[in-house]
Coordinates of C-alpha atoms and ligand atoms in Angstrom, one line a residue:
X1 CA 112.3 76.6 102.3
X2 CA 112.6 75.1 105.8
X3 CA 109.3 73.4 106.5
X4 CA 107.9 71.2 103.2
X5 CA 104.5 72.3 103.5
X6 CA 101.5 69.6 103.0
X7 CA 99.0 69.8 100.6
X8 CA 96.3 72.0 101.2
X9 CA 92.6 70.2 101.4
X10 CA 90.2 72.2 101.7
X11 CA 86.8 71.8 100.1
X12 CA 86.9 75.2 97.3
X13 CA 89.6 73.3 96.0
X14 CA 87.5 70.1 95.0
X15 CA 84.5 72.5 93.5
X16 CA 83.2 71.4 90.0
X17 CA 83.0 74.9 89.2
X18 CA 87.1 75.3 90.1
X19 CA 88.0 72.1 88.2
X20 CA 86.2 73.5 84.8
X21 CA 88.3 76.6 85.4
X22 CA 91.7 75.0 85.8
X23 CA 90.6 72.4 83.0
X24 CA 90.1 74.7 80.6
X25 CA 93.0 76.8 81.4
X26 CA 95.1 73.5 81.3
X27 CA 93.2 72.7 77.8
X28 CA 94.8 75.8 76.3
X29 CA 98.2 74.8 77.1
X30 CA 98.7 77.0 80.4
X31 CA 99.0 76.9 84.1
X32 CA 96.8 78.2 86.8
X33 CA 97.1 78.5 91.0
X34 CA 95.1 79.7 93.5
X35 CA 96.7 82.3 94.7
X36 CA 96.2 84.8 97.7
X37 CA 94.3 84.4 100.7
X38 CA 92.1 81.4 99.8
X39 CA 95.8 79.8 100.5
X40 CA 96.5 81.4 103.3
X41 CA 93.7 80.8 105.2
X42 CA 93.2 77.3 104.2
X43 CA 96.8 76.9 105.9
X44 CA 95.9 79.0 109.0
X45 CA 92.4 76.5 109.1
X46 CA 90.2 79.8 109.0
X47 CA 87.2 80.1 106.8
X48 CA 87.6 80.5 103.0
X49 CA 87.6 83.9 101.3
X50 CA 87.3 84.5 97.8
X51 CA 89.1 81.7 95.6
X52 CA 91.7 83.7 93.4
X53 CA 93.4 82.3 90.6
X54 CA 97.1 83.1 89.4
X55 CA 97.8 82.0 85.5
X56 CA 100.4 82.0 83.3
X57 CA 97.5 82.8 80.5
X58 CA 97.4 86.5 79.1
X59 CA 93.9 87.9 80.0
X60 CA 92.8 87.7 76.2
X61 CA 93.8 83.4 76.3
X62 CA 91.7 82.9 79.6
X63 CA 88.8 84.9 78.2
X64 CA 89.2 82.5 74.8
X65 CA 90.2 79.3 76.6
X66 CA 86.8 79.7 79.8
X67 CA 84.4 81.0 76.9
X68 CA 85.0 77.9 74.5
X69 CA 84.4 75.9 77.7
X70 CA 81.0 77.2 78.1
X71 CA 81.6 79.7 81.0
X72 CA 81.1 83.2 80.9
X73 CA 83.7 85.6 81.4
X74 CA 84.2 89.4 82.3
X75 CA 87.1 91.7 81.2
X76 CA 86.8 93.5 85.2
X77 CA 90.3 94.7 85.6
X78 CA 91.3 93.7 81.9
X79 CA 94.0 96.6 81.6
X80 CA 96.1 95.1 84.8
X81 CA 95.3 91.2 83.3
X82 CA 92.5 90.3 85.9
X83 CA 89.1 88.9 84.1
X84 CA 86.4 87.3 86.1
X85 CA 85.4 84.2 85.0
X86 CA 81.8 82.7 86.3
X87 CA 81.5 79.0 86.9
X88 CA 78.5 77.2 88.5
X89 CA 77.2 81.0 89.4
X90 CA 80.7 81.3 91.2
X91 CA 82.4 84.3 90.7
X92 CA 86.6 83.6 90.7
X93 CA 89.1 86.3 89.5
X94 CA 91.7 84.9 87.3
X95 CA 94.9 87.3 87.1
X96 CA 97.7 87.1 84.4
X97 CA 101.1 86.6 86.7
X98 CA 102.8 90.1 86.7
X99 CA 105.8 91.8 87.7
X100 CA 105.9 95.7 88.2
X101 CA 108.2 97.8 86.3
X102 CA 107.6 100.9 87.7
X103 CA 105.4 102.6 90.5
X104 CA 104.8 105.6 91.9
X105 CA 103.9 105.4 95.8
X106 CA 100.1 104.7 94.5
X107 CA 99.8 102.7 91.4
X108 CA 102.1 100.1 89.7
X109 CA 102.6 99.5 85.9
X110 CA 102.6 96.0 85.1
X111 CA 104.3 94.0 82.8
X112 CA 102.9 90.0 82.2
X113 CA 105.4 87.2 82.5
X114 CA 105.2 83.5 83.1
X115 CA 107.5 83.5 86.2
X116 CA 105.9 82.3 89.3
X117 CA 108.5 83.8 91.2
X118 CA 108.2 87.3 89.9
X119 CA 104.4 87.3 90.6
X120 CA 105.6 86.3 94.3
X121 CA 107.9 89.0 94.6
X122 CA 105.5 91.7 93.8
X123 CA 102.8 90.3 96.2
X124 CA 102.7 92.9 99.8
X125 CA 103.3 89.9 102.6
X126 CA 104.9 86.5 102.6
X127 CA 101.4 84.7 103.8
X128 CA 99.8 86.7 100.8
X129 CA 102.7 85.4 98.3
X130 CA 101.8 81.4 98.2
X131 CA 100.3 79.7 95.9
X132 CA 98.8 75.9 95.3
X133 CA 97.4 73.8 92.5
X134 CA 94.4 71.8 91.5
X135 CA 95.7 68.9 93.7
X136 CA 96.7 71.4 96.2
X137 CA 100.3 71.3 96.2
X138 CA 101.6 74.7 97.9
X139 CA 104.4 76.8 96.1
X140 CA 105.8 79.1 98.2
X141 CA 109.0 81.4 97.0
X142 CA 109.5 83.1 100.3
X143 CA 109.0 81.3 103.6
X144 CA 105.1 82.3 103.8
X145 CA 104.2 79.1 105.0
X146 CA 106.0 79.5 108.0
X147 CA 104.8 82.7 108.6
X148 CA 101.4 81.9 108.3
X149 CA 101.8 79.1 110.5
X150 CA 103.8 81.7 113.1
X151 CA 100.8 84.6 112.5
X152 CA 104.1 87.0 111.2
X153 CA 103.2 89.6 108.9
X154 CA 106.0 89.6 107.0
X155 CA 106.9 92.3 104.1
X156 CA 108.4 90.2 100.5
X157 CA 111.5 92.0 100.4
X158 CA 113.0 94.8 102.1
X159 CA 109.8 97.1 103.8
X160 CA 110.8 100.3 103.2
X161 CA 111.4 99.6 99.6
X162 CA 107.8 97.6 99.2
X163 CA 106.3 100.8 101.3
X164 CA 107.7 103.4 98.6
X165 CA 106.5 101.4 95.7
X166 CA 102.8 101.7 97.6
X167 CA 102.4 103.5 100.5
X168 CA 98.8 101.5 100.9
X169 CA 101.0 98.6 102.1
X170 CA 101.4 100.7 105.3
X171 CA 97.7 100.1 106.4
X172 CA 97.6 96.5 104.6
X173 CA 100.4 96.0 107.4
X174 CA 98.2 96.6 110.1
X175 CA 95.3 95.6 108.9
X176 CA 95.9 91.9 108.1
X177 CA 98.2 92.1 112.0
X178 CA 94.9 92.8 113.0
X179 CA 93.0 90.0 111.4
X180 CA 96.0 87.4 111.3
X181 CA 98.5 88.1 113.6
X182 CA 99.5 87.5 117.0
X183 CA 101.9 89.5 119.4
X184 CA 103.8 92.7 118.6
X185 CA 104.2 93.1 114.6
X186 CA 107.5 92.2 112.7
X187 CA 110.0 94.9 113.7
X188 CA 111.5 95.7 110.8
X189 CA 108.1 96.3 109.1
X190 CA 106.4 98.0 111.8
X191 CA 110.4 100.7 111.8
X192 CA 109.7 101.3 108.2
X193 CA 105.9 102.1 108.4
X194 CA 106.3 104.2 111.3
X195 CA 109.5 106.2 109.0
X196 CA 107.6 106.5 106.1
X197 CA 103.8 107.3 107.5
X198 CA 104.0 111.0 106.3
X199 CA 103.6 109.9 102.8
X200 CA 99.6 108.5 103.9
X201 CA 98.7 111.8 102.4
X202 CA 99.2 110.4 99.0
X203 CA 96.5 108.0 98.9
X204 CA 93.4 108.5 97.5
X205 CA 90.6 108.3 100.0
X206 CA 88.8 105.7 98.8
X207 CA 92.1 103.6 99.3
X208 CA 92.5 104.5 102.7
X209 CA 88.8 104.3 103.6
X210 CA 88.6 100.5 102.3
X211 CA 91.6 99.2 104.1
X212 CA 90.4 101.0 107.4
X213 CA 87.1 99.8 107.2
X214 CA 88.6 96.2 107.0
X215 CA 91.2 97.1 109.7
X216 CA 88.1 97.9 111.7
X217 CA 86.1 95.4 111.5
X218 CA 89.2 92.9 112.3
X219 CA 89.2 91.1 115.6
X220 CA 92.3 92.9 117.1
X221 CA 90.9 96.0 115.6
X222 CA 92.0 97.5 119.5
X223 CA 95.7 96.8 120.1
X224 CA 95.9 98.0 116.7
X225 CA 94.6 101.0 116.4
X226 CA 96.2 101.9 119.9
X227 CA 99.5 101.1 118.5
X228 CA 99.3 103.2 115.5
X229 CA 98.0 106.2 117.5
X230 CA 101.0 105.7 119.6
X231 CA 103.2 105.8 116.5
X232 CA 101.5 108.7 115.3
X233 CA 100.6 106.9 112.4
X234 CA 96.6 107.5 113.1
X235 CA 96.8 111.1 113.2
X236 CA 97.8 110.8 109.1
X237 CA 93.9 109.0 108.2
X238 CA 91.5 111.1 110.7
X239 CA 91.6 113.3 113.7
X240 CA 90.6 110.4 116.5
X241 CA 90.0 109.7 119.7
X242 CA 91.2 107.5 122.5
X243 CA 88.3 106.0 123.0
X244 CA 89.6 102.7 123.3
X245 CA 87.3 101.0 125.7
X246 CA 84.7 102.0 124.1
X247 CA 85.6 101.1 120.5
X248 CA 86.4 97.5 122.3
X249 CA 83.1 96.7 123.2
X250 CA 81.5 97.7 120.4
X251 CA 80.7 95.0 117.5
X252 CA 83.4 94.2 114.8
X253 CA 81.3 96.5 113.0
X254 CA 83.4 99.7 110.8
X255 CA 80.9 102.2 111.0
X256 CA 79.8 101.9 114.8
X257 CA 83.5 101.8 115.8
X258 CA 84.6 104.7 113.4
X259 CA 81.9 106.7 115.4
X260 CA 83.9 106.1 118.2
X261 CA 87.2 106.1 117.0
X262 CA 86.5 110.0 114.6
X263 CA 87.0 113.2 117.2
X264 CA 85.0 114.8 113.9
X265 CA 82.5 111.9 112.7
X266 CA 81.4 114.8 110.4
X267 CA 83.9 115.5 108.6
X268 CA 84.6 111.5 107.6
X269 CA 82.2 111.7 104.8
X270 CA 84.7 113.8 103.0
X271 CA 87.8 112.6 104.1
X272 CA 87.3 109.1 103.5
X273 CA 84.6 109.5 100.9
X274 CA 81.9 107.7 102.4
X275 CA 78.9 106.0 100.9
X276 CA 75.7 107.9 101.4
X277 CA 74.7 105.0 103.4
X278 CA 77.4 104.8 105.3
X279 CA 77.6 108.6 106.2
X280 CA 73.7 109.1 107.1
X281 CA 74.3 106.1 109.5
X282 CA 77.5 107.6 111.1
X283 CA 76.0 111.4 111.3
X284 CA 72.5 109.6 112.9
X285 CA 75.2 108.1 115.6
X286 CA 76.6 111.4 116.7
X287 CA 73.6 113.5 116.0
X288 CA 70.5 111.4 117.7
X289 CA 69.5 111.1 121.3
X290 CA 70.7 107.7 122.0
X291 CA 68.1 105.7 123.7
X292 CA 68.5 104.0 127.4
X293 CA 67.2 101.3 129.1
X294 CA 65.7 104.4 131.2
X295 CA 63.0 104.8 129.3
X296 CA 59.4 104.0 129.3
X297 CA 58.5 101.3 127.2
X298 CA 56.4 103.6 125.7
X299 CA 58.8 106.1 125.1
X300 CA 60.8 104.0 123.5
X301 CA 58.6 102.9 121.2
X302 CA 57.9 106.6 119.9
X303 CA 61.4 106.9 119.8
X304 CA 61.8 103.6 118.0
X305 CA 58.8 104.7 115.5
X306 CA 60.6 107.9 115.0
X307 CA 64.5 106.8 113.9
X308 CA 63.6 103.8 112.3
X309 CA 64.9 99.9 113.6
X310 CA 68.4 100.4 111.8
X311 CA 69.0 103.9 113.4
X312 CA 67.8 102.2 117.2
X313 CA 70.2 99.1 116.7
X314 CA 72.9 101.7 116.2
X315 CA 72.8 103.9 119.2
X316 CA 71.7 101.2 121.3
X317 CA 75.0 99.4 120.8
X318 CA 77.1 103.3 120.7
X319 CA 75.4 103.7 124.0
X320 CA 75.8 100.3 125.6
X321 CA 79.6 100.8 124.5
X322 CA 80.0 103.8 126.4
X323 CA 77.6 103.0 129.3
X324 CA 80.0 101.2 132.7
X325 CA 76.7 98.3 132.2
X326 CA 77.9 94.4 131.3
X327 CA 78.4 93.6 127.9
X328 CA 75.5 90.8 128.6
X329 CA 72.9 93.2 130.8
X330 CA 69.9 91.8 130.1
X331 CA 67.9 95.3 130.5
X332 CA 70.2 96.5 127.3
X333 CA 69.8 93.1 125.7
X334 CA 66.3 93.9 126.1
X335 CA 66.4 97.9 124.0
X336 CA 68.6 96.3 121.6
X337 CA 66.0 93.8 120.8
X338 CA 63.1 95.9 121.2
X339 CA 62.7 96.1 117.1
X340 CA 62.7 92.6 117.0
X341 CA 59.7 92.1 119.3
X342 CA 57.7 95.6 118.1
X343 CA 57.2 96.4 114.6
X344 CA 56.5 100.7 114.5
X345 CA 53.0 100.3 112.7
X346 CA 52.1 102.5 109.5
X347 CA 49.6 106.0 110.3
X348 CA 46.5 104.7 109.3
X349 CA 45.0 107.3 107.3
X350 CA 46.3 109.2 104.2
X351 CA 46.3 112.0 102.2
X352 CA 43.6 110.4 100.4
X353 CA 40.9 110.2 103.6
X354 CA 41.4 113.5 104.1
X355 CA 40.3 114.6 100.9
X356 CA 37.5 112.2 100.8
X357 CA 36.7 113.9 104.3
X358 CA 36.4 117.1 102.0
X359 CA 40.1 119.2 103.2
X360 CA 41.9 120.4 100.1
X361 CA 45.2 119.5 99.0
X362 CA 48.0 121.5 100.2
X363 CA 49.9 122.5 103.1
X364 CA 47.3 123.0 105.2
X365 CA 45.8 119.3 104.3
X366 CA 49.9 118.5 105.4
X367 CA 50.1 120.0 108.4
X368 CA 46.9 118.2 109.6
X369 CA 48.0 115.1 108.8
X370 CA 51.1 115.7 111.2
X371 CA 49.2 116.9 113.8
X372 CA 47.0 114.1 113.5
X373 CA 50.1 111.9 113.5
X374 CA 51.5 113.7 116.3
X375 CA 48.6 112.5 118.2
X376 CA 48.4 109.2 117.0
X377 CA 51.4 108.7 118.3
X378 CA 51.2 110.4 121.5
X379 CA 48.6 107.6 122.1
X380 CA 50.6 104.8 121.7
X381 CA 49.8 103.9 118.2
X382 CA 46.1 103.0 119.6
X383 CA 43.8 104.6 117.9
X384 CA 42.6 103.0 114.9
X385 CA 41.0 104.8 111.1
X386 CA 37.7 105.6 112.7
X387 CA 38.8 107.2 116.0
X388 CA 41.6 109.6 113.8
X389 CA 38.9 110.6 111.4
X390 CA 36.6 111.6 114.3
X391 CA 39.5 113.3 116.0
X392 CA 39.8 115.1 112.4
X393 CA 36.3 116.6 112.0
X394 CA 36.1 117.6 115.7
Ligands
LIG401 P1 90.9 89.3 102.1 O1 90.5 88.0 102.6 O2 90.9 90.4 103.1 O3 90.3 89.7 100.8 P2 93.3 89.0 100.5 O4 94.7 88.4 100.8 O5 92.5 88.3 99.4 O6 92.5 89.1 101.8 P3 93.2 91.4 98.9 O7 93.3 92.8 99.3 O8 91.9 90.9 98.3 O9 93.6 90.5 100.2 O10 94.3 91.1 97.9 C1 94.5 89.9 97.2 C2 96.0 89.6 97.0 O11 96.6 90.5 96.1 C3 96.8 89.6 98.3 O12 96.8 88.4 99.0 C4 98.2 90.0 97.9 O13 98.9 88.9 97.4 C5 97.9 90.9 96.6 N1 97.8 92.3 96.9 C6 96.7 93.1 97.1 N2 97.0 94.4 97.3 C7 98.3 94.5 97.3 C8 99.2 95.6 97.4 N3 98.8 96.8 97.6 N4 100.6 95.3 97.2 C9 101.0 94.1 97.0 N5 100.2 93.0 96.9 C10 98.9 93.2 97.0
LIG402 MG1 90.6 89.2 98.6

């Protein structure tokens, strides 16, 4: 170790609902750490993520020891020694230290131990691989403090060896170099990802699909992604692009950029399994007419009233992206906006008037309701119950 490290202070470390966790652990004669990134970022003063907690408990001992303390616990990831203990309506994930004894390229199978060092070991990256206690004391088995303080994404071990045992580690490389680090990655790791990047294939998609989406969504998402299409380690996840200017003014958002970044934005739902959600919203983005500050204010509100404020705030942005305008031109600013200062309002007749107006049910009652809609519509949302009804009968 060439640095001693100080202790860490941050505020999740001084939370009642912590202190009950590590107290109860302590009660039952074990050991706990936060382990992960909470450390990690605390030492690179970012913003907290989720508090992790390393023990040298077996799952079925934390479960006993945080139950008989009066907090509820949930066996989430029992099989590979990770519970989920709630505490003041906090969720923290307490994991059983572990070593690997064997893996295959995708999954590990892990044997528990009560060697801090081992857990280390098998962690991806130094800054991932520290740990501190309740008075936030920072263990740290393999220089990760200095790392994190240097912004060096730095494989535990030798890289090609850590890639084999899981090829994920590949994008976890580039994703947190996008998130954490500064400069041109490590060398050595970046020779060894770009050697073994055939074996991406492996992966299940819905792997690949959440480390890309965070890899996306990072703030040197750009650089990143232009250096692994350079490597050629790009072409392994999706057919793409080189839309890169685009893709940098877009939002740190994964969906909008991944419209940017897929040469097949189509095909993504299957090849990265996408959510429903997240696949209606990305087919919308290559399949609407994006609108432009070009149009009439009325025309934009039909348009607005027909895709829906989610759909608009969308291809607004796409189309800003791709436009040559300022990334602060106020006439964009202005469409982007437009859903926040006009609500589409609601047809104001139904199914039910028409029958009360004496037209039967069925497709003919539908289509009239459309046309009538159509026209509604066509007038600027203006008329009002009365006027469509007269409109109806003449
Ligand atoms: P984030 O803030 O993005 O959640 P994180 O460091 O918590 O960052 P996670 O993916 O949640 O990242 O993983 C939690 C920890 O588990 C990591 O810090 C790392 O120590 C370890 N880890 C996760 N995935 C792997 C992996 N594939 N190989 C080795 N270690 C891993
Ligand atoms: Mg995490």
């Amino acid at each position: 170790m060439t640095t001693a490290p100080p202790r860490i202070r941050a505020r999740w470390l001084r939370a009642p609902a912590l202190t009950r966790i590590f107290a109860a652990i302590r009660a039952a004669g074990g050991e706990a750490r936060v382990a992960g990134g909470a450390v990690r970022n605390a030492i690179m003063g970012l913003p907290g993520t989720e508090v992790d907690l390393a023990t040298t408990l077996s799952p079925e001992a934390v479960t006993r020891a945080c139950e008989s303390a009066g907090l509820s616990v949930h066996p989430t990831g029992i099989d590979h020694g990770t519970v989920t203990v709630v505490s003041d309506h906090t969720p923290y994930e307490v994991t059983t230290l572990r070593h690997d004894i064997e893996t295959d390229g995708r999954r590990a199978r892990v044997k528990f131990t009560d060697d801090w060092q081992a857990d280390a070991q098998r962690r991806d990256f130094t800054m991932n691989a520290l740990y501190c206690d309740e008075a936030g004391k920072i263990y740290d088995f393999t220089d990760g403090y200095r790392d994190s303080l240097r912004k060096r994404i730095i494989f535990v071990g030798t890289p090609s060896q850590r890639i084999r045992e899981d090829y994920l580690r590949i994008l976890r490389f580039f994703r947190f170099h996008a998130r954490f680090g500064s400069g041109t990655p490590d060398a050595a790791g970046l020779a060894a990802c770009v050697r073994q990047r055939r074996q991406l294939a492996k992966l299940s998609a819905e792997r690949i699909r959440q480390e890309m989406f965070k890899l996306l969504a990072a703030p040197g998402a750009v650089p990143t992604l232009k250096l692994m299409a350079r490597l050629g380690i790009l072409r392994e996840l999706l057919p793409h692009t080189e839309e890169w200017r685009v893709i940098g003014r877009l939002p740190p958002d994964a969906v909008l950029r991944l419209a940017a970044l897929a040469a097949d934005p189509a095909a993504m739902k299957e090849r990265w399994r996408l959510s429903n959600s997240d696949a209606r919203r990305l087919a919308d983005l290559a399949a609407l007419v994006p609108p432009t500050p070009g149009l009439r204010p009325r025309e934009q509100r039909i348009v607005l009233y027909q895709i829906g404020a989610a759909a608009w705030r969308d291809l607004v942005q796409l189309a800003w992206a791709r436009s040559r305008a300022s990334l602060d031109d106020p006439t964009w600013r202005r469409l982007l906006k437009l859903p926040d200062r006009w609500q589409a309002p609601s047809l104001p007749v139904t199914g039910k008037d028409l029958i009360a107006a004496g037209l039967a049910p069925g497709p003919g009652m539908g289509e009239a309701l459309r046309r009538l809609e159509d026209w509604w519509v066509a007038s600027d949302f203006k008329p009002d119950r009365d006027a469509l009804m007269a409109r109806l009968t003449t």
